[in-house]
mmCIF file of C-alpha atoms and ligand atoms in Angstrom:
data_model
loop_
_atom_site.group_PDB
_atom_site.id
_atom_site.type_symbol
_atom_site.label_atom_id
_atom_site.label_comp_id
_atom_site.label_asym_id
_atom_site.label_seq_id
_atom_site.Cartn_x
_atom_site.Cartn_y
_atom_site.Cartn_z
ATOM 1 C CA MET A 10 98.942 114.244 100.374
ATOM 2 C CA PHE A 11 96.019 112.140 99.281
ATOM 3 C CA GLY A 12 93.213 110.334 101.027
ATOM 4 C CA LEU A 13 93.693 107.159 102.965
ATOM 5 C CA TRP A 14 90.529 105.575 101.658
ATOM 6 C CA LYS A 15 91.809 105.719 98.092
ATOM 7 C CA THR A 16 95.060 104.130 99.205
ATOM 8 C CA TRP A 17 93.202 101.403 101.077
ATOM 9 C CA LYS A 18 91.187 100.635 97.921
ATOM 10 C CA ALA A 19 94.331 100.431 95.833
ATOM 11 C CA LEU A 20 95.879 98.110 98.400
ATOM 12 C CA GLU A 21 92.943 95.719 98.259
ATOM 13 C CA ALA A 22 94.310 94.294 95.042
ATOM 14 C CA ARG A 23 97.622 93.762 96.808
ATOM 15 C CA GLY A 24 96.547 91.465 99.594
ATOM 16 C CA ILE A 25 95.445 93.962 102.200
ATOM 17 C CA MET A 26 94.301 92.365 105.457
ATOM 18 C CA GLY A 27 91.057 93.678 106.919
ATOM 19 C CA ILE A 28 89.955 93.449 110.532
ATOM 20 C CA ASN A 29 87.692 90.409 110.031
ATOM 21 C CA ARG A 30 90.363 88.359 108.328
ATOM 22 C CA ARG A 31 92.929 89.385 110.911
ATOM 23 C CA ASN A 32 90.697 88.245 113.757
ATOM 24 C CA ALA A 33 89.465 85.003 112.181
ATOM 25 C CA ASP A 34 92.537 83.775 110.316
ATOM 26 C CA TYR A 35 95.322 85.084 112.531
ATOM 27 C CA VAL A 36 94.426 86.304 116.035
ATOM 28 C CA LEU A 37 91.947 83.499 116.794
ATOM 29 C CA LYS A 38 93.858 80.841 114.905
ATOM 30 C CA TYR A 39 97.360 81.464 116.203
ATOM 31 C CA ASN A 40 96.851 83.058 119.626
ATOM 32 C CA LYS A 41 95.836 80.677 122.394
ATOM 33 C CA ARG A 42 93.447 82.396 124.807
ATOM 34 C CA SER A 43 95.219 81.059 127.856
ATOM 35 C CA LEU A 44 98.406 82.853 126.791
ATOM 36 C CA TYR A 45 96.820 86.317 126.462
ATOM 37 C CA PRO A 46 97.768 87.502 129.973
ATOM 38 C CA ILE A 47 101.445 87.290 128.978
ATOM 39 C CA VAL A 48 100.976 90.060 126.463
ATOM 40 C CA ASP A 49 97.931 91.870 127.897
ATOM 41 C CA ASP A 50 99.654 92.583 131.204
ATOM 42 C CA LYS A 51 102.882 94.547 130.819
ATOM 43 C CA ILE A 52 104.199 93.415 134.204
ATOM 44 C CA ILE A 53 103.918 89.747 133.168
ATOM 45 C CA THR A 54 105.487 90.517 129.763
ATOM 46 C CA LYS A 55 108.428 92.117 131.567
ATOM 47 C CA GLU A 56 108.905 89.104 133.864
ATOM 48 C CA ARG A 57 108.865 86.751 130.877
ATOM 49 C CA ALA A 58 111.310 88.860 128.906
ATOM 50 C CA ILE A 59 113.744 89.109 131.810
ATOM 51 C CA ALA A 60 113.560 85.322 132.302
ATOM 52 C CA ALA A 61 114.387 84.895 128.597
ATOM 53 C CA GLY A 62 117.348 87.280 128.848
ATOM 54 C CA ILE A 63 115.644 89.953 126.731
ATOM 55 C CA HIS A 64 116.200 93.558 127.775
ATOM 56 C CA VAL A 65 113.255 95.732 128.876
ATOM 57 C CA PRO A 66 112.980 99.128 130.618
ATOM 58 C CA GLU A 67 113.788 98.518 134.298
ATOM 59 C CA LEU A 68 110.778 98.142 136.583
ATOM 60 C CA TYR A 69 111.070 100.498 139.564
ATOM 61 C CA GLY A 70 107.917 99.337 141.288
ATOM 62 C CA VAL A 71 104.305 98.208 141.056
ATOM 63 C CA ILE A 72 101.307 99.790 142.782
ATOM 64 C CA SER A 73 98.354 97.426 143.153
ATOM 65 C CA THR A 74 96.144 99.060 145.825
ATOM 66 C CA GLU A 75 95.105 102.553 146.923
ATOM 67 C CA LYS A 76 97.115 102.027 150.093
ATOM 68 C CA GLU A 77 100.270 101.331 148.104
ATOM 69 C CA ILE A 78 100.046 104.768 146.459
ATOM 70 C CA ASP A 79 101.774 105.947 149.658
ATOM 71 C CA ASN A 80 104.874 104.102 148.384
ATOM 72 C CA LEU A 81 105.160 106.284 145.283
ATOM 73 C CA ASP A 82 107.920 108.535 146.652
ATOM 74 C CA GLU A 83 109.914 105.532 147.776
ATOM 75 C CA ILE A 84 109.536 103.864 144.366
ATOM 76 C CA ILE A 85 110.620 107.014 142.509
ATOM 77 C CA GLY A 86 113.542 107.148 144.915
ATOM 78 C CA GLY A 87 114.821 110.625 144.083
ATOM 79 C CA ARG A 88 114.977 110.000 140.342
ATOM 80 C CA ASN A 89 114.159 112.915 138.065
ATOM 81 C CA ASP A 90 112.555 110.950 135.285
ATOM 82 C CA PHE A 91 110.337 107.881 135.143
ATOM 83 C CA VAL A 92 107.183 106.537 133.502
ATOM 84 C CA VAL A 93 103.830 105.662 135.096
ATOM 85 C CA LYS A 94 101.771 103.190 133.105
ATOM 86 C CA PRO A 95 98.663 101.014 133.397
ATOM 87 C CA ALA A 96 99.740 97.343 133.286
ATOM 88 C CA GLN A 97 96.813 96.482 131.050
ATOM 89 C CA GLY A 98 96.533 99.689 129.054
ATOM 90 C CA ALA A 99 96.557 100.114 125.288
ATOM 91 C CA GLY A 100 96.935 102.802 122.680
ATOM 92 C CA GLY A 101 99.090 105.004 124.886
ATOM 93 C CA ASP A 102 96.182 105.911 127.189
ATOM 94 C CA GLY A 103 96.924 106.565 130.832
ATOM 95 C CA ILE A 104 100.694 106.767 130.370
ATOM 96 C CA LEU A 105 102.609 109.571 132.092
ATOM 97 C CA VAL A 106 106.150 110.177 130.858
ATOM 98 C CA ILE A 107 107.945 112.316 133.444
ATOM 99 C CA ALA A 108 111.097 113.919 132.048
ATOM 100 C CA ASP A 109 112.216 116.151 134.928
ATOM 101 C CA ARG A 110 111.460 117.789 138.254
ATOM 102 C CA PHE A 111 110.530 121.456 138.485
ATOM 103 C CA GLU A 112 110.208 123.425 141.761
ATOM 104 C CA GLY A 113 108.685 120.601 143.772
ATOM 105 C CA ARG A 114 106.638 119.427 140.813
ATOM 106 C CA TYR A 115 107.257 117.303 137.762
ATOM 107 C CA ARG A 116 107.588 118.112 134.077
ATOM 108 C CA THR A 117 106.132 115.681 131.541
ATOM 109 C CA VAL A 118 107.958 114.973 128.288
ATOM 110 C CA SER A 119 105.582 117.326 126.471
ATOM 111 C CA GLY A 120 106.331 120.150 128.914
ATOM 112 C CA LYS A 121 103.282 120.031 131.155
ATOM 113 C CA ILE A 122 103.981 120.737 134.839
ATOM 114 C CA ILE A 123 102.135 118.418 137.206
ATOM 115 C CA SER A 124 102.051 117.975 140.984
ATOM 116 C CA HIS A 125 102.731 114.897 143.068
ATOM 117 C CA GLU A 126 99.001 114.769 143.886
ATOM 118 C CA GLU A 127 98.125 114.716 140.206
ATOM 119 C CA ILE A 128 100.388 111.720 139.680
ATOM 120 C CA GLU A 129 98.742 109.999 142.645
ATOM 121 C CA HIS A 130 95.349 110.759 141.165
ATOM 122 C CA GLN A 131 96.433 109.303 137.831
ATOM 123 C CA ILE A 132 97.587 106.122 139.572
ATOM 124 C CA SER A 133 94.278 105.912 141.401
ATOM 125 C CA SER A 134 92.449 106.122 138.051
ATOM 126 C CA ILE A 135 94.689 103.387 136.671
ATOM 127 C CA LEU A 136 93.820 101.123 139.625
ATOM 128 C CA THR A 137 90.068 101.549 139.099
ATOM 129 C CA GLY A 138 90.467 100.260 135.552
ATOM 130 C CA LEU A 139 89.879 103.502 133.675
ATOM 131 C CA TYR A 140 92.505 102.522 131.061
ATOM 132 C CA SER A 141 92.435 98.739 131.228
ATOM 133 C CA LEU A 142 91.108 96.432 128.549
ATOM 134 C CA GLY A 143 87.609 95.478 129.621
ATOM 135 C CA GLY A 144 87.573 98.122 132.356
ATOM 136 C CA HIS A 145 88.462 95.822 135.238
ATOM 137 C CA ARG A 146 90.844 96.687 138.085
ATOM 138 C CA ASP A 147 94.428 97.162 137.058
ATOM 139 C CA ARG A 148 97.905 97.744 138.478
ATOM 140 C CA ALA A 149 100.182 100.717 137.841
ATOM 141 C CA LEU A 150 103.819 100.183 136.997
ATOM 142 C CA ILE A 151 106.588 102.703 137.418
ATOM 143 C CA GLU A 152 109.537 102.165 135.117
ATOM 144 C CA TYR A 153 112.744 103.555 133.597
ATOM 145 C CA ARG A 154 112.194 106.366 131.113
ATOM 146 C CA VAL A 155 113.697 105.534 127.737
ATOM 147 C CA THR A 156 115.845 108.250 126.149
ATOM 148 C CA PRO A 157 115.788 107.773 122.385
ATOM 149 C CA ASP A 158 119.015 107.242 120.480
ATOM 150 C CA GLN A 159 120.381 110.404 118.815
ATOM 151 C CA ILE A 160 119.587 108.970 115.386
ATOM 152 C CA PHE A 161 115.924 109.868 115.951
ATOM 153 C CA LYS A 162 116.564 113.530 116.853
ATOM 154 C CA SER A 163 115.860 114.881 113.388
ATOM 155 C CA ILE A 164 112.756 112.827 112.741
ATOM 156 C CA SER A 165 110.820 112.858 115.968
ATOM 157 C CA TYR A 166 109.261 115.435 118.226
ATOM 158 C CA GLU A 167 109.643 114.853 121.975
ATOM 159 C CA GLY A 168 109.027 111.378 123.350
ATOM 160 C CA VAL A 169 110.274 108.044 122.141
ATOM 161 C CA PRO A 170 109.818 106.592 118.674
ATOM 162 C CA ASP A 171 109.195 102.871 118.648
ATOM 163 C CA ILE A 172 109.689 100.077 116.144
ATOM 164 C CA ARG A 173 106.738 97.760 115.581
ATOM 165 C CA ILE A 174 107.293 94.414 113.878
ATOM 166 C CA ILE A 175 104.464 91.980 113.148
ATOM 167 C CA VAL A 176 105.585 88.414 113.748
ATOM 168 C CA LEU A 177 103.777 85.290 112.505
ATOM 169 C CA MET A 178 104.903 82.038 114.150
ATOM 170 C CA GLY A 179 108.314 83.573 114.778
ATOM 171 C CA TYR A 180 108.663 85.064 111.271
ATOM 172 C CA PRO A 181 108.741 88.883 111.074
ATOM 173 C CA VAL A 182 106.393 89.868 108.243
ATOM 174 C CA MET A 183 106.188 93.665 108.319
ATOM 175 C CA ALA A 184 107.832 96.549 110.159
ATOM 176 C CA MET A 185 107.033 100.156 110.957
ATOM 177 C CA LEU A 186 108.770 102.988 112.754
ATOM 178 C CA ARG A 187 106.396 105.128 114.777
ATOM 179 C CA LEU A 188 107.327 108.725 115.444
ATOM 180 C CA PRO A 189 105.768 110.902 118.147
ATOM 181 C CA THR A 190 104.521 114.330 117.064
ATOM 182 C CA ARG A 191 103.539 117.479 118.920
ATOM 183 C CA GLN A 192 100.003 116.137 118.677
ATOM 184 C CA SER A 193 100.739 112.706 120.180
ATOM 185 C CA GLY A 194 102.178 114.128 123.412
ATOM 186 C CA GLY A 195 105.420 112.178 123.288
ATOM 187 C CA LYS A 196 103.746 108.825 122.646
ATOM 188 C CA ALA A 197 104.304 106.733 119.556
ATOM 189 C CA ASN A 198 100.730 105.472 119.213
ATOM 190 C CA LEU A 199 99.132 106.197 115.829
ATOM 191 C CA HIS A 200 95.713 107.158 117.156
ATOM 192 C CA GLN A 201 97.349 109.615 119.556
ATOM 193 C CA GLY A 202 98.637 111.356 116.411
ATOM 194 C CA ALA A 203 102.015 109.688 115.894
ATOM 195 C CA ILE A 204 103.406 109.002 112.414
ATOM 196 C CA GLY A 205 103.820 105.463 111.071
ATOM 197 C CA VAL A 206 106.714 104.915 108.649
ATOM 198 C CA GLY A 207 107.244 101.659 106.742
ATOM 199 C CA VAL A 208 110.594 99.882 107.041
ATOM 200 C CA ASP A 209 112.306 97.596 104.526
ATOM 201 C CA LEU A 210 112.792 94.262 106.288
ATOM 202 C CA ALA A 211 116.097 93.496 104.574
ATOM 203 C CA THR A 212 117.893 96.782 105.135
ATOM 204 C CA GLY A 213 116.151 98.720 107.903
ATOM 205 C CA LEU A 214 115.723 101.697 105.584
ATOM 206 C CA THR A 215 112.559 103.709 106.166
ATOM 207 C CA LEU A 216 109.919 103.977 103.441
ATOM 208 C CA ARG A 217 107.015 106.416 103.306
ATOM 209 C CA GLY A 218 104.981 107.693 106.214
ATOM 210 C CA THR A 219 101.328 107.879 107.134
ATOM 211 C CA TRP A 220 99.878 110.475 109.485
ATOM 212 C CA LEU A 221 96.276 111.206 110.406
ATOM 213 C CA ASN A 222 94.874 109.507 107.311
ATOM 214 C CA ASN A 223 97.402 110.965 104.900
ATOM 215 C CA ILE A 224 100.521 109.791 103.148
ATOM 216 C CA ILE A 225 103.486 111.991 104.103
ATOM 217 C CA THR A 226 107.203 112.215 103.406
ATOM 218 C CA LYS A 227 108.188 114.860 105.998
ATOM 219 C CA HIS A 228 107.755 115.068 109.763
ATOM 220 C CA PRO A 229 105.108 117.756 110.410
ATOM 221 C CA ASP A 230 107.000 119.236 113.391
ATOM 222 C CA THR A 231 110.645 118.946 112.329
ATOM 223 C CA THR A 232 109.954 119.095 108.538
ATOM 224 C CA ASN A 233 112.759 116.562 108.020
ATOM 225 C CA ALA A 234 112.254 113.684 105.577
ATOM 226 C CA VAL A 235 111.008 110.520 107.256
ATOM 227 C CA ASP A 236 111.896 108.217 104.354
ATOM 228 C CA GLY A 237 115.346 106.912 103.463
ATOM 229 C CA VAL A 238 116.546 106.868 107.083
ATOM 230 C CA GLN A 239 118.819 103.956 108.030
ATOM 231 C CA LEU A 240 117.727 102.420 111.339
ATOM 232 C CA PRO A 241 120.679 101.173 113.391
ATOM 233 C CA TYR A 242 120.972 97.565 114.719
ATOM 234 C CA TRP A 243 118.390 96.484 112.162
ATOM 235 C CA ASP A 244 119.191 92.774 112.112
ATOM 236 C CA GLY A 245 119.259 92.897 115.918
ATOM 237 C CA PHE A 246 115.714 94.278 115.996
ATOM 238 C CA MET A 247 114.580 91.608 113.538
ATOM 239 C CA LYS A 248 116.012 88.810 115.676
ATOM 240 C CA LEU A 249 114.675 90.335 118.872
ATOM 241 C CA ALA A 250 111.178 90.426 117.364
ATOM 242 C CA ALA A 251 111.413 86.895 115.924
ATOM 243 C CA GLY A 252 112.512 85.539 119.315
ATOM 244 C CA CYS A 253 109.391 86.936 120.993
ATOM 245 C CA TYR A 254 107.470 83.961 119.600
ATOM 246 C CA GLU A 255 109.441 81.643 121.883
ATOM 247 C CA LEU A 256 109.029 84.132 124.719
ATOM 248 C CA CYS A 257 105.211 84.276 124.703
ATOM 249 C CA GLY A 258 103.992 81.336 122.605
ATOM 250 C CA LEU A 259 101.488 83.508 120.723
ATOM 251 C CA GLY A 260 101.683 82.946 116.967
ATOM 252 C CA TYR A 261 100.489 86.347 115.723
ATOM 253 C CA ILE A 262 101.861 89.369 117.566
ATOM 254 C CA GLY A 263 103.026 92.938 117.199
ATOM 255 C CA VAL A 264 106.358 93.463 118.936
ATOM 256 C CA ASP A 265 107.114 97.037 120.070
ATOM 257 C CA MET A 266 110.768 97.926 120.572
ATOM 258 C CA VAL A 267 112.728 101.074 121.350
ATOM 259 C CA LEU A 268 116.367 102.081 121.025
ATOM 260 C CA ASP A 269 117.621 103.603 124.266
ATOM 261 C CA GLN A 270 120.621 105.911 124.122
ATOM 262 C CA GLU A 271 122.389 103.973 126.883
ATOM 263 C CA LYS A 272 120.744 100.548 127.117
ATOM 264 C CA GLY A 273 120.386 99.848 123.387
ATOM 265 C CA PRO A 274 117.413 97.858 121.988
ATOM 266 C CA LEU A 275 114.631 97.143 124.520
ATOM 267 C CA ILE A 276 111.257 95.423 124.249
ATOM 268 C CA LEU A 277 108.484 97.811 125.249
ATOM 269 C CA GLU A 278 105.477 95.544 124.868
ATOM 270 C CA LEU A 279 103.782 92.801 122.857
ATOM 271 C CA ASN A 280 100.333 93.034 121.257
ATOM 272 C CA ALA A 281 98.013 90.127 120.501
ATOM 273 C CA ARG A 282 95.863 92.196 118.130
ATOM 274 C CA PRO A 283 98.305 94.374 116.194
ATOM 275 C CA GLY A 284 96.777 97.173 114.106
ATOM 276 C CA LEU A 285 96.450 97.132 110.337
ATOM 277 C CA ASN A 286 97.676 100.618 109.383
ATOM 278 C CA ILE A 287 101.186 99.205 109.070
ATOM 279 C CA GLN A 288 100.079 98.116 105.584
ATOM 280 C CA ILE A 289 99.583 101.700 104.463
ATOM 281 C CA ALA A 290 102.995 102.764 105.705
ATOM 282 C CA ASN A 291 104.522 99.862 103.774
ATOM 283 C CA ASP A 292 102.290 100.209 100.714
ATOM 284 C CA CYS A 293 101.827 96.448 100.916
ATOM 285 C CA GLY A 294 99.155 94.042 102.142
ATOM 286 C CA LEU A 295 99.850 91.711 105.036
ATOM 287 C CA THR A 296 98.155 88.624 103.569
ATOM 288 C CA LEU A 297 100.677 88.391 100.713
ATOM 289 C CA ARG A 298 103.359 87.932 103.332
ATOM 290 C CA THR A 299 101.462 85.866 105.887
ATOM 291 C CA HIS A 300 100.476 83.409 103.140
ATOM 292 C CA ALA A 301 104.117 83.059 102.119
ATOM 293 C CA VAL A 302 105.086 82.300 105.718
ATOM 294 C CA GLU A 303 102.236 79.805 106.078
ATOM 295 C CA ALA A 304 103.394 78.060 102.897
ATOM 296 C CA ARG A 305 106.923 77.966 104.282
ATOM 297 C CA LEU A 306 105.680 76.424 107.532
ATOM 298 C CA GLU A 307 103.748 73.766 105.595
ATOM 299 C CA ALA A 308 106.806 72.858 103.560
ATOM 300 C CA LEU A 309 109.001 72.648 106.650
ATOM 301 C CA LYS A 310 106.412 70.576 108.482
ATOM 302 C CA ALA A 311 106.332 68.077 105.635
ATOM 303 C CA ARG A 312 110.063 67.651 106.093
ATOM 304 C CA GLY A 313 109.693 67.479 109.869
ATOM 305 C CA ILE A 314 111.911 70.489 110.580
ATOM 306 C CA SER A 315 111.627 73.924 112.113
ATOM 307 C CA GLU A 316 113.857 76.978 111.751
ATOM 308 C CA THR A 317 115.970 78.953 114.209
ATOM 309 C CA VAL A 318 115.541 82.682 114.804
ATOM 310 C CA GLU A 319 118.454 83.397 112.421
ATOM 311 C CA GLU A 320 117.027 81.180 109.669
ATOM 312 C CA ARG A 321 113.594 82.747 110.010
ATOM 313 C CA VAL A 322 114.976 86.271 109.758
ATOM 314 C CA GLU A 323 117.078 85.301 106.753
ATOM 315 C CA PHE A 324 114.019 83.818 105.042
ATOM 316 C CA VAL A 325 111.811 86.890 105.449
ATOM 317 C CA GLN A 326 114.575 89.308 104.495
ATOM 318 C CA GLU A 327 115.186 87.361 101.308
ATOM 319 C CA MET A 328 111.470 87.009 100.613
ATOM 320 C CA PHE A 329 110.017 90.401 101.560
ATOM 321 C CA GLY A 330 113.006 92.706 101.690
ATOM 322 C CA HIS A 331 114.540 94.999 99.115
ATOM 323 C CA ILE A 332 111.293 96.719 98.266
ATOM 324 C CA PRO A 333 111.530 98.263 94.770
ATOM 325 C CA GLY A 334 112.840 101.802 94.906
ATOM 326 C CA VAL A 335 114.835 101.081 98.037
ATOM 327 C CA GLU A 336 118.582 100.609 97.879
ATOM 328 C CA GLY A 337 119.969 97.545 99.557
HETATM 329 N N1 ADP B 12 109.551 103.627 129.503
HETATM 330 C C1 ADP B 12 109.201 104.549 128.598
HETATM 331 N N2 ADP B 12 109.980 105.626 128.364
HETATM 332 C C2 ADP B 12 109.627 106.571 127.456
HETATM 333 N N3 ADP B 12 108.492 106.523 126.714
HETATM 334 C C3 ADP B 12 107.666 105.478 126.899
HETATM 335 C C4 ADP B 12 107.970 104.436 127.847
HETATM 336 N N4 ADP B 12 106.958 103.548 127.809
HETATM 337 C C5 ADP B 12 106.087 103.992 126.885
HETATM 338 N N5 ADP B 12 106.489 105.155 126.334
HETATM 339 C C6 ADP B 12 105.814 105.892 125.248
HETATM 340 O O1 ADP B 12 104.422 105.580 125.261
HETATM 341 C C7 ADP B 12 104.049 104.808 124.103
HETATM 342 C C8 ADP B 12 103.072 103.701 124.483
HETATM 343 O O2 ADP B 12 103.668 102.804 125.407
HETATM 344 P P1 ADP B 12 103.362 101.254 125.425
HETATM 345 O O3 ADP B 12 104.167 100.644 126.517
HETATM 346 O O4 ADP B 12 103.564 100.687 124.077
HETATM 347 O O5 ADP B 12 101.838 101.178 125.862
HETATM 348 P P2 ADP B 12 100.478 101.019 124.996
HETATM 349 O O6 ADP B 12 100.062 99.599 125.211
HETATM 350 O O7 ADP B 12 99.527 101.977 125.616
HETATM 351 O O8 ADP B 12 100.796 101.301 123.567
HETATM 352 C C9 ADP B 12 105.359 104.274 123.549
HETATM 353 O O9 ADP B 12 105.264 104.033 122.173
HETATM 354 C C10 ADP B 12 106.343 105.376 123.895
HETATM 355 O O10 ADP B 12 106.309 106.402 122.933
HETATM 356 MG MG1 MG B 13 102.276 100.287 122.407
#
């Protein structure tokens, strides 16, 4: 293991994107303000995805007022597992992943036993805006709990790993697999303590990992190698992510996807300000890739054409895939 700061310095020479450049040259430039609600509110994202024929975890119900908390039992409807989430939350905060029932109570995915009242209290906090961007009133959504595909058994601890792909104007530019750890409480968010692992765009093979400011090759809880793992349905994930541009209209987004054991690939959420740590997990700067895509767009514009999802995926896989040292 060695320090993240040193790595960041070394990456500077390789087109690393810092927060100021991301905001000025990408978020502000490509993301129209009026479109933000589509990605900032998970209920709206879900509606859009369903309308576009893209699969998402099923929505069991929405609670918008204190009074509606009385409907919780009816919404859960006898199910043993479900997820409670703030519609406008971020970073995994405020999310309750219920895996089972236990003697009149519930068991979270990390093994904590909680009462019905505690869930109600959590929902009440969500409504007051405790977890929402900007702290204004929010809604709570109750949805299907994703069960990760078996492939992730050896490399994740509890919870659901997710696949994050950064997409510029419909072109996937960088990908990362995020693995929950004991520390992250079943959530795949990096600042909750999850691991980020780079992914080769062409093959879907995992590269190295980054965890709590260190470079790692093994999962701290399972001790299995996190690199060299072949992700299934890789081209499917690439196309799913690329198609999210048409779904939301935002030009610079992070697309979060999961692989459910029964339902297959699902979109979990979209982010208008995707984080920058993905560069460390990929040992590669984002600007090298975003500039290549911008040049491509210029060239296509001059010829008066645009590319389909398939063509865009093919372009980036050819251009950015097959990272040296990776078979493919
Ligand atoms: N329906 C679900 N089933 C199981 N785990 C989930 C579900 N929704 C979210 N999670 C877990 O919580 C994490 C954060 O969820 P997400 O919807 O991306 O919200 P946030 O905006 O807070 O990141 C996910 O990466 C995943 O690990
Ligand atoms: Mg997320």
